[in-house]
JSON list of C-alpha atoms in Angstrom, two decimals:
[
{"chain": "K", "resi": 16, "resn": "UNK", "atom": "CA", "xyz": [-3.88, 18.16, -49.17]},
{"chain": "K", "resi": 17, "resn": "UNK", "atom": "CA", "xyz": [-6.48, 15.56, -48.26]},
{"chain": "K", "resi": 18, "resn": "UNK", "atom": "CA", "xyz": [-8.50, 16.36, -51.40]},
{"chain": "K", "resi": 19, "resn": "UNK", "atom": "CA", "xyz": [-5.46, 15.91, -53.66]},
{"chain": "K", "resi": 20, "resn": "UNK", "atom": "CA", "xyz": [-4.73, 12.49, -52.16]},
{"chain": "K", "resi": 21, "resn": "UNK", "atom": "CA", "xyz": [-8.37, 11.44, -52.54]},
{"chain": "K", "resi": 22, "resn": "UNK", "atom": "CA", "xyz": [-8.34, 12.55, -56.19]},
{"chain": "K", "resi": 23, "resn": "UNK", "atom": "CA", "xyz": [-5.12, 10.60, -56.69]},
{"chain": "K", "resi": 24, "resn": "UNK", "atom": "CA", "xyz": [-6.72, 7.45, -55.22]},
{"chain": "K", "resi": 25, "resn": "UNK", "atom": "CA", "xyz": [-9.78, 7.85, -57.45]},
{"chain": "K", "resi": 26, "resn": "UNK", "atom": "CA", "xyz": [-7.59, 8.30, -60.52]},
{"chain": "K", "resi": 27, "resn": "UNK", "atom": "CA", "xyz": [-5.50, 5.22, -59.63]},
{"chain": "K", "resi": 28, "resn": "UNK", "atom": "CA", "xyz": [-8.62, 3.10, -59.36]},
{"chain": "K", "resi": 29, "resn": "UNK", "atom": "CA", "xyz": [-10.15, 4.46, -62.57]},
{"chain": "K", "resi": 30, "resn": "UNK", "atom": "CA", "xyz": [-6.89, 4.09, -64.52]},
{"chain": "K", "resi": 31, "resn": "UNK", "atom": "CA", "xyz": [-6.54, 0.48, -63.41]},
{"chain": "K", "resi": 32, "resn": "UNK", "atom": "CA", "xyz": [-10.07, -0.44, -64.43]},
{"chain": "K", "resi": 33, "resn": "UNK", "atom": "CA", "xyz": [-9.64, 1.46, -67.71]},
{"chain": "K", "resi": 34, "resn": "UNK", "atom": "CA", "xyz": [-6.65, -0.74, -68.54]},
{"chain": "K", "resi": 35, "resn": "UNK", "atom": "CA", "xyz": [-8.73, -3.83, -67.75]},
{"chain": "K", "resi": 36, "resn": "UNK", "atom": "CA", "xyz": [-11.46, -2.56, -70.09]},
{"chain": "K", "resi": 37, "resn": "UNK", "atom": "CA", "xyz": [-8.89, -1.85, -72.80]},
{"chain": "K", "resi": 38, "resn": "UNK", "atom": "CA", "xyz": [-7.57, -5.40, -72.51]},
{"chain": "K", "resi": 39, "resn": "UNK", "atom": "CA", "xyz": [-11.17, -6.66, -72.57]},
{"chain": "K", "resi": 40, "resn": "UNK", "atom": "CA", "xyz": [-11.76, -4.82, -75.86]},
{"chain": "K", "resi": 41, "resn": "UNK", "atom": "CA", "xyz": [-8.68, -6.41, -77.41]},
{"chain": "K", "resi": 42, "resn": "UNK", "atom": "CA", "xyz": [-9.78, -9.85, -76.18]},
{"chain": "K", "resi": 43, "resn": "UNK", "atom": "CA", "xyz": [-13.25, -9.14, -77.59]},
{"chain": "K", "resi": 44, "resn": "UNK", "atom": "CA", "xyz": [-11.64, -8.26, -80.92]},
{"chain": "K", "resi": 45, "resn": "UNK", "atom": "CA", "xyz": [-9.60, -11.47, -80.86]},
{"chain": "K", "resi": 46, "resn": "UNK", "atom": "CA", "xyz": [-12.75, -13.53, -80.17]},
{"chain": "K", "resi": 47, "resn": "UNK", "atom": "CA", "xyz": [-15.12, -11.71, -82.53]},
{"chain": "K", "resi": 48, "resn": "UNK", "atom": "CA", "xyz": [-12.76, -10.40, -85.24]},
{"chain": "K", "resi": 49, "resn": "UNK", "atom": "CA", "xyz": [-14.92, -7.27, -85.29]},
{"chain": "K", "resi": 50, "resn": "UNK", "atom": "CA", "xyz": [-13.05, -4.40, -86.90]},
{"chain": "K", "resi": 51, "resn": "UNK", "atom": "CA", "xyz": [-15.37, -2.00, -85.08]},
{"chain": "K", "resi": 52, "resn": "UNK", "atom": "CA", "xyz": [-14.27, -3.37, -81.72]},
{"chain": "K", "resi": 53, "resn": "UNK", "atom": "CA", "xyz": [-10.63, -3.14, -82.80]},
{"chain": "K", "resi": 54, "resn": "UNK", "atom": "CA", "xyz": [-11.12, 0.51, -83.68]},
{"chain": "K", "resi": 55, "resn": "UNK", "atom": "CA", "xyz": [-12.84, 1.10, -80.34]},
{"chain": "K", "resi": 56, "resn": "UNK", "atom": "CA", "xyz": [-9.93, -0.58, -78.55]},
{"chain": "K", "resi": 57, "resn": "UNK", "atom": "CA", "xyz": [-7.34, 1.47, -80.44]},
{"chain": "K", "resi": 58, "resn": "UNK", "atom": "CA", "xyz": [-9.20, 4.68, -79.58]},
{"chain": "K", "resi": 59, "resn": "UNK", "atom": "CA", "xyz": [-9.24, 3.58, -75.94]},
{"chain": "K", "resi": 60, "resn": "UNK", "atom": "CA", "xyz": [-5.44, 3.60, -75.93]},
{"chain": "K", "resi": 61, "resn": "UNK", "atom": "CA", "xyz": [-5.63, 7.39, -76.18]},
{"chain": "K", "resi": 62, "resn": "UNK", "atom": "CA", "xyz": [-8.04, 7.50, -73.23]},
{"chain": "K", "resi": 63, "resn": "UNK", "atom": "CA", "xyz": [-5.88, 5.22, -71.08]},
{"chain": "K", "resi": 64, "resn": "UNK", "atom": "CA", "xyz": [-2.78, 7.28, -71.93]},
{"chain": "K", "resi": 65, "resn": "UNK", "atom": "CA", "xyz": [-4.56, 10.46, -70.90]},
{"chain": "K", "resi": 66, "resn": "UNK", "atom": "CA", "xyz": [-5.69, 8.75, -67.70]},
{"chain": "K", "resi": 67, "resn": "UNK", "atom": "CA", "xyz": [-2.11, 7.92, -66.76]},
{"chain": "K", "resi": 68, "resn": "UNK", "atom": "CA", "xyz": [-0.95, 11.45, -67.55]},
{"chain": "K", "resi": 69, "resn": "UNK", "atom": "CA", "xyz": [-3.74, 12.65, -65.27]},
{"chain": "K", "resi": 70, "resn": "UNK", "atom": "CA", "xyz": [-2.63, 10.18, -62.61]},
{"chain": "K", "resi": 71, "resn": "UNK", "atom": "CA", "xyz": [0.91, 11.50, -62.78]},
{"chain": "K", "resi": 72, "resn": "UNK", "atom": "CA", "xyz": [-0.21, 15.13, -62.51]},
{"chain": "K", "resi": 73, "resn": "UNK", "atom": "CA", "xyz": [-2.39, 14.31, -59.49]},
{"chain": "K", "resi": 74, "resn": "UNK", "atom": "CA", "xyz": [0.61, 12.55, -57.95]},
{"chain": "K", "resi": 75, "resn": "UNK", "atom": "CA", "xyz": [2.69, 15.71, -58.43]},
{"chain": "K", "resi": 76, "resn": "UNK", "atom": "CA", "xyz": [-0.15, 17.95, -57.18]},
{"chain": "K", "resi": 77, "resn": "UNK", "atom": "CA", "xyz": [-0.47, 15.85, -53.99]},
{"chain": "K", "resi": 78, "resn": "UNK", "atom": "CA", "xyz": [3.17, 16.46, -53.03]},
{"chain": "K", "resi": 79, "resn": "UNK", "atom": "CA", "xyz": [3.65, 18.71, -50.02]},
{"chain": "K", "resi": 80, "resn": "UNK", "atom": "CA", "xyz": [5.31, 22.12, -50.19]},
{"chain": "K", "resi": 81, "resn": "UNK", "atom": "CA", "xyz": [9.06, 22.11, -50.41]},
{"chain": "K", "resi": 82, "resn": "UNK", "atom": "CA", "xyz": [11.94, 24.58, -50.67]},
{"chain": "K", "resi": 83, "resn": "UNK", "atom": "CA", "xyz": [11.55, 24.94, -54.45]},
{"chain": "K", "resi": 84, "resn": "UNK", "atom": "CA", "xyz": [7.74, 25.09, -54.34]},
{"chain": "K", "resi": 85, "resn": "UNK", "atom": "CA", "xyz": [6.72, 27.10, -51.25]},
{"chain": "K", "resi": 86, "resn": "UNK", "atom": "CA", "xyz": [3.06, 27.22, -52.41]},
{"chain": "K", "resi": 87, "resn": "UNK", "atom": "CA", "xyz": [2.95, 23.50, -53.16]},
{"chain": "K", "resi": 88, "resn": "UNK", "atom": "CA", "xyz": [2.56, 21.59, -56.40]},
{"chain": "K", "resi": 89, "resn": "UNK", "atom": "CA", "xyz": [-1.16, 22.16, -56.93]},
{"chain": "K", "resi": 90, "resn": "UNK", "atom": "CA", "xyz": [-0.70, 23.98, -60.25]},
{"chain": "K", "resi": 91, "resn": "UNK", "atom": "CA", "xyz": [0.45, 20.72, -61.87]},
{"chain": "K", "resi": 92, "resn": "UNK", "atom": "CA", "xyz": [-3.16, 19.56, -62.09]},
{"chain": "K", "resi": 93, "resn": "UNK", "atom": "CA", "xyz": [-4.66, 22.48, -64.06]},
{"chain": "K", "resi": 94, "resn": "UNK", "atom": "CA", "xyz": [-1.60, 22.60, -66.32]},
{"chain": "K", "resi": 95, "resn": "UNK", "atom": "CA", "xyz": [-1.97, 18.94, -67.22]},
{"chain": "K", "resi": 96, "resn": "UNK", "atom": "CA", "xyz": [-5.70, 19.42, -67.84]},
{"chain": "K", "resi": 97, "resn": "UNK", "atom": "CA", "xyz": [-4.73, 21.05, -71.14]},
{"chain": "K", "resi": 98, "resn": "UNK", "atom": "CA", "xyz": [-2.81, 17.92, -72.12]},
{"chain": "K", "resi": 99, "resn": "UNK", "atom": "CA", "xyz": [-5.77, 15.70, -71.21]},
{"chain": "K", "resi": 100, "resn": "UNK", "atom": "CA", "xyz": [-8.11, 17.90, -73.24]},
{"chain": "K", "resi": 101, "resn": "UNK", "atom": "CA", "xyz": [-5.65, 17.57, -76.13]},
{"chain": "K", "resi": 102, "resn": "UNK", "atom": "CA", "xyz": [-5.99, 13.80, -75.85]},
{"chain": "K", "resi": 103, "resn": "UNK", "atom": "CA", "xyz": [-9.78, 14.18, -75.90]},
{"chain": "K", "resi": 104, "resn": "UNK", "atom": "CA", "xyz": [-9.57, 16.21, -79.10]},
{"chain": "K", "resi": 105, "resn": "UNK", "atom": "CA", "xyz": [-7.21, 13.60, -80.56]},
{"chain": "K", "resi": 106, "resn": "UNK", "atom": "CA", "xyz": [-9.73, 10.89, -79.68]},
{"chain": "K", "resi": 107, "resn": "UNK", "atom": "CA", "xyz": [-12.47, 12.81, -81.48]},
{"chain": "K", "resi": 108, "resn": "UNK", "atom": "CA", "xyz": [-10.27, 13.06, -84.57]},
{"chain": "K", "resi": 109, "resn": "UNK", "atom": "CA", "xyz": [-9.48, 9.35, -84.50]},
{"chain": "K", "resi": 110, "resn": "UNK", "atom": "CA", "xyz": [-13.16, 8.51, -84.13]},
{"chain": "K", "resi": 111, "resn": "UNK", "atom": "CA", "xyz": [-14.11, 10.72, -87.07]},
{"chain": "K", "resi": 112, "resn": "UNK", "atom": "CA", "xyz": [-11.37, 9.32, -89.30]},
{"chain": "K", "resi": 113, "resn": "UNK", "atom": "CA", "xyz": [-12.09, 5.68, -88.43]},
{"chain": "K", "resi": 114, "resn": "UNK", "atom": "CA", "xyz": [-15.83, 6.22, -88.86]},
{"chain": "K", "resi": 115, "resn": "UNK", "atom": "CA", "xyz": [-15.36, 7.38, -92.43]},
{"chain": "K", "resi": 116, "resn": "UNK", "atom": "CA", "xyz": [-13.02, 4.45, -93.12]},
{"chain": "K", "resi": 117, "resn": "UNK", "atom": "CA", "xyz": [-15.57, 1.96, -91.76]},
{"chain": "K", "resi": 118, "resn": "UNK", "atom": "CA", "xyz": [-18.39, 3.40, -93.80]},
{"chain": "K", "resi": 119, "resn": "UNK", "atom": "CA", "xyz": [-16.35, 3.06, -97.00]},
{"chain": "K", "resi": 120, "resn": "UNK", "atom": "CA", "xyz": [-14.99, -0.44, -96.29]},
{"chain": "K", "resi": 121, "resn": "UNK", "atom": "CA", "xyz": [-17.25, -3.52, -96.16]},
{"chain": "K", "resi": 122, "resn": "UNK", "atom": "CA", "xyz": [-16.70, -5.89, -93.21]},
{"chain": "K", "resi": 123, "resn": "UNK", "atom": "CA", "xyz": [-18.13, -9.21, -92.21]},
{"chain": "K", "resi": 124, "resn": "UNK", "atom": "CA", "xyz": [-21.00, -9.09, -89.73]},
{"chain": "K", "resi": 125, "resn": "UNK", "atom": "CA", "xyz": [-19.87, -9.65, -86.13]},
{"chain": "K", "resi": 126, "resn": "UNK", "atom": "CA", "xyz": [-21.44, -12.21, -83.82]},
{"chain": "K", "resi": 127, "resn": "UNK", "atom": "CA", "xyz": [-24.42, -11.12, -81.74]},
{"chain": "K", "resi": 128, "resn": "UNK", "atom": "CA", "xyz": [-22.62, -11.81, -78.43]},
{"chain": "K", "resi": 129, "resn": "UNK", "atom": "CA", "xyz": [-20.40, -8.86, -79.30]},
{"chain": "K", "resi": 130, "resn": "UNK", "atom": "CA", "xyz": [-23.30, -6.66, -78.19]},
{"chain": "K", "resi": 131, "resn": "UNK", "atom": "CA", "xyz": [-23.15, -8.07, -74.65]},
{"chain": "K", "resi": 132, "resn": "UNK", "atom": "CA", "xyz": [-19.44, -7.27, -74.38]},
{"chain": "K", "resi": 133, "resn": "UNK", "atom": "CA", "xyz": [-19.96, -3.75, -75.69]},
{"chain": "K", "resi": 134, "resn": "UNK", "atom": "CA", "xyz": [-23.04, -3.25, -73.50]},
{"chain": "K", "resi": 135, "resn": "UNK", "atom": "CA", "xyz": [-21.00, -4.07, -70.39]},
{"chain": "K", "resi": 136, "resn": "UNK", "atom": "CA", "xyz": [-18.21, -1.73, -71.44]},
{"chain": "K", "resi": 137, "resn": "UNK", "atom": "CA", "xyz": [-20.68, 1.10, -72.13]},
{"chain": "K", "resi": 138, "resn": "UNK", "atom": "CA", "xyz": [-22.31, 0.70, -68.72]},
{"chain": "K", "resi": 139, "resn": "UNK", "atom": "CA", "xyz": [-18.97, 0.64, -66.88]},
{"chain": "K", "resi": 140, "resn": "UNK", "atom": "CA", "xyz": [-17.62, 3.69, -68.73]},
{"chain": "K", "resi": 141, "resn": "UNK", "atom": "CA", "xyz": [-20.83, 5.65, -68.09]},
{"chain": "K", "resi": 142, "resn": "UNK", "atom": "CA", "xyz": [-20.66, 4.75, -64.39]},
{"chain": "K", "resi": 143, "resn": "UNK", "atom": "CA", "xyz": [-17.05, 6.00, -64.39]},
{"chain": "K", "resi": 144, "resn": "UNK", "atom": "CA", "xyz": [-18.13, 9.22, -66.05]},
{"chain": "K", "resi": 145, "resn": "UNK", "atom": "CA", "xyz": [-20.83, 9.87, -63.46]},
{"chain": "K", "resi": 146, "resn": "UNK", "atom": "CA", "xyz": [-18.58, 8.99, -60.53]},
{"chain": "K", "resi": 147, "resn": "UNK", "atom": "CA", "xyz": [-15.59, 11.03, -61.70]},
{"chain": "K", "resi": 148, "resn": "UNK", "atom": "CA", "xyz": [-17.66, 14.05, -62.83]},
{"chain": "K", "resi": 149, "resn": "UNK", "atom": "CA", "xyz": [-19.37, 14.15, -59.43]},
{"chain": "K", "resi": 150, "resn": "UNK", "atom": "CA", "xyz": [-16.00, 13.98, -57.70]},
{"chain": "K", "resi": 151, "resn": "UNK", "atom": "CA", "xyz": [-14.60, 16.72, -59.96]},
{"chain": "K", "resi": 152, "resn": "UNK", "atom": "CA", "xyz": [-17.47, 19.01, -58.97]},
{"chain": "K", "resi": 153, "resn": "UNK", "atom": "CA", "xyz": [-16.97, 18.27, -55.27]},
{"chain": "K", "resi": 154, "resn": "UNK", "atom": "CA", "xyz": [-13.25, 19.03, -55.42]},
{"chain": "K", "resi": 155, "resn": "UNK", "atom": "CA", "xyz": [-13.31, 21.57, -58.26]},
{"chain": "K", "resi": 156, "resn": "UNK", "atom": "CA", "xyz": [-10.74, 19.43, -60.07]},
{"chain": "K", "resi": 157, "resn": "UNK", "atom": "CA", "xyz": [-10.36, 20.42, -63.71]},
{"chain": "K", "resi": 158, "resn": "UNK", "atom": "CA", "xyz": [-8.28, 17.33, -64.39]},
{"chain": "K", "resi": 159, "resn": "UNK", "atom": "CA", "xyz": [-10.91, 14.96, -63.02]},
{"chain": "K", "resi": 160, "resn": "UNK", "atom": "CA", "xyz": [-13.52, 16.80, -65.07]},
{"chain": "K", "resi": 161, "resn": "UNK", "atom": "CA", "xyz": [-11.48, 16.31, -68.26]},
{"chain": "K", "resi": 162, "resn": "UNK", "atom": "CA", "xyz": [-10.89, 12.66, -67.36]},
{"chain": "K", "resi": 163, "resn": "UNK", "atom": "CA", "xyz": [-14.62, 12.18, -66.75]},
{"chain": "K", "resi": 164, "resn": "UNK", "atom": "CA", "xyz": [-15.29, 13.44, -70.26]},
{"chain": "K", "resi": 165, "resn": "UNK", "atom": "CA", "xyz": [-12.76, 10.91, -71.55]},
{"chain": "K", "resi": 166, "resn": "UNK", "atom": "CA", "xyz": [-14.86, 8.18, -69.99]},
{"chain": "K", "resi": 167, "resn": "UNK", "atom": "CA", "xyz": [-18.00, 9.67, -71.53]},
{"chain": "K", "resi": 168, "resn": "UNK", "atom": "CA", "xyz": [-16.34, 9.89, -74.98]},
{"chain": "K", "resi": 169, "resn": "UNK", "atom": "CA", "xyz": [-15.22, 6.27, -74.67]},
{"chain": "K", "resi": 170, "resn": "UNK", "atom": "CA", "xyz": [-18.78, 5.24, -73.71]},
{"chain": "K", "resi": 171, "resn": "UNK", "atom": "CA", "xyz": [-20.17, 7.17, -76.69]},
{"chain": "K", "resi": 172, "resn": "UNK", "atom": "CA", "xyz": [-17.63, 5.56, -79.03]},
{"chain": "K", "resi": 173, "resn": "UNK", "atom": "CA", "xyz": [-18.58, 2.11, -77.76]},
{"chain": "K", "resi": 174, "resn": "UNK", "atom": "CA", "xyz": [-22.26, 3.04, -78.08]},
{"chain": "K", "resi": 175, "resn": "UNK", "atom": "CA", "xyz": [-21.82, 3.99, -81.74]},
{"chain": "K", "resi": 176, "resn": "UNK", "atom": "CA", "xyz": [-20.05, 0.67, -82.35]},
{"chain": "K", "resi": 177, "resn": "UNK", "atom": "CA", "xyz": [-22.91, -1.10, -80.52]},
{"chain": "K", "resi": 178, "resn": "UNK", "atom": "CA", "xyz": [-25.53, 0.62, -82.68]},
{"chain": "K", "resi": 179, "resn": "UNK", "atom": "CA", "xyz": [-23.58, -0.09, -85.86]},
{"chain": "K", "resi": 180, "resn": "UNK", "atom": "CA", "xyz": [-23.28, -3.79, -85.04]},
{"chain": "K", "resi": 181, "resn": "UNK", "atom": "CA", "xyz": [-26.94, -3.95, -83.99]},
{"chain": "K", "resi": 182, "resn": "UNK", "atom": "CA", "xyz": [-28.04, -2.39, -87.29]},
{"chain": "K", "resi": 183, "resn": "UNK", "atom": "CA", "xyz": [-25.78, -4.78, -89.24]},
{"chain": "K", "resi": 184, "resn": "UNK", "atom": "CA", "xyz": [-27.27, -7.76, -87.40]},
{"chain": "K", "resi": 185, "resn": "UNK", "atom": "CA", "xyz": [-30.84, -6.54, -87.98]},
{"chain": "K", "resi": 186, "resn": "UNK", "atom": "CA", "xyz": [-30.13, -6.07, -91.69]},
{"chain": "K", "resi": 187, "resn": "UNK", "atom": "CA", "xyz": [-28.60, -9.55, -91.81]},
{"chain": "K", "resi": 188, "resn": "UNK", "atom": "CA", "xyz": [-31.74, -11.08, -90.24]},
{"chain": "K", "resi": 189, "resn": "UNK", "atom": "CA", "xyz": [-34.00, -9.16, -92.65]},
{"chain": "K", "resi": 190, "resn": "UNK", "atom": "CA", "xyz": [-31.95, -10.31, -95.65]},
{"chain": "K", "resi": 191, "resn": "UNK", "atom": "CA", "xyz": [-32.04, -13.93, -94.44]},
{"chain": "K", "resi": 192, "resn": "UNK", "atom": "CA", "xyz": [-35.82, -13.75, -93.93]},
{"chain": "K", "resi": 193, "resn": "UNK", "atom": "CA", "xyz": [-36.32, -12.25, -97.40]},
{"chain": "K", "resi": 194, "resn": "UNK", "atom": "CA", "xyz": [-34.12, -14.86, -99.04]},
{"chain": "K", "resi": 195, "resn": "UNK", "atom": "CA", "xyz": [-35.79, -17.81, -97.29]},
{"chain": "K", "resi": 196, "resn": "UNK", "atom": "CA", "xyz": [-39.33, -16.65, -98.08]}
]
């Protein structure tokens, strides 16, 4: 039972910080007007939703045995892992769809400080991934493992946005240099 309660505490902390990062992405969009950051923030909604579903299943799994569940509630966690994996697949689909849309639609170049915001988000999400994946291995928690991969997918999504913005800024500088020469 101790392991279930520890996993629940970890998931509470991670879910809370994930919400803060989601809000940060929307604030970054408001400041920068970067469509790429907006897409990243919208995709993060799926990750945060999955995180809260995971939190709920860990809450159920941490409940002690009762008359109706003489073996406890531990099966709630692996059952909900399938739901979390479904969210991960949904995220991948959203990323693919939005990527094609962004390639086909021209946008204005975002400000360079956008890279600092994204860099911080990428680092935090990768730290989450490493922390949660290590904990999932220690406790053999399939749900924490799936949630860790959500953090990794969010970091990868933000990284692709980072690279896209960086390339756009480099091209902008090259064009400006060529025009002014």
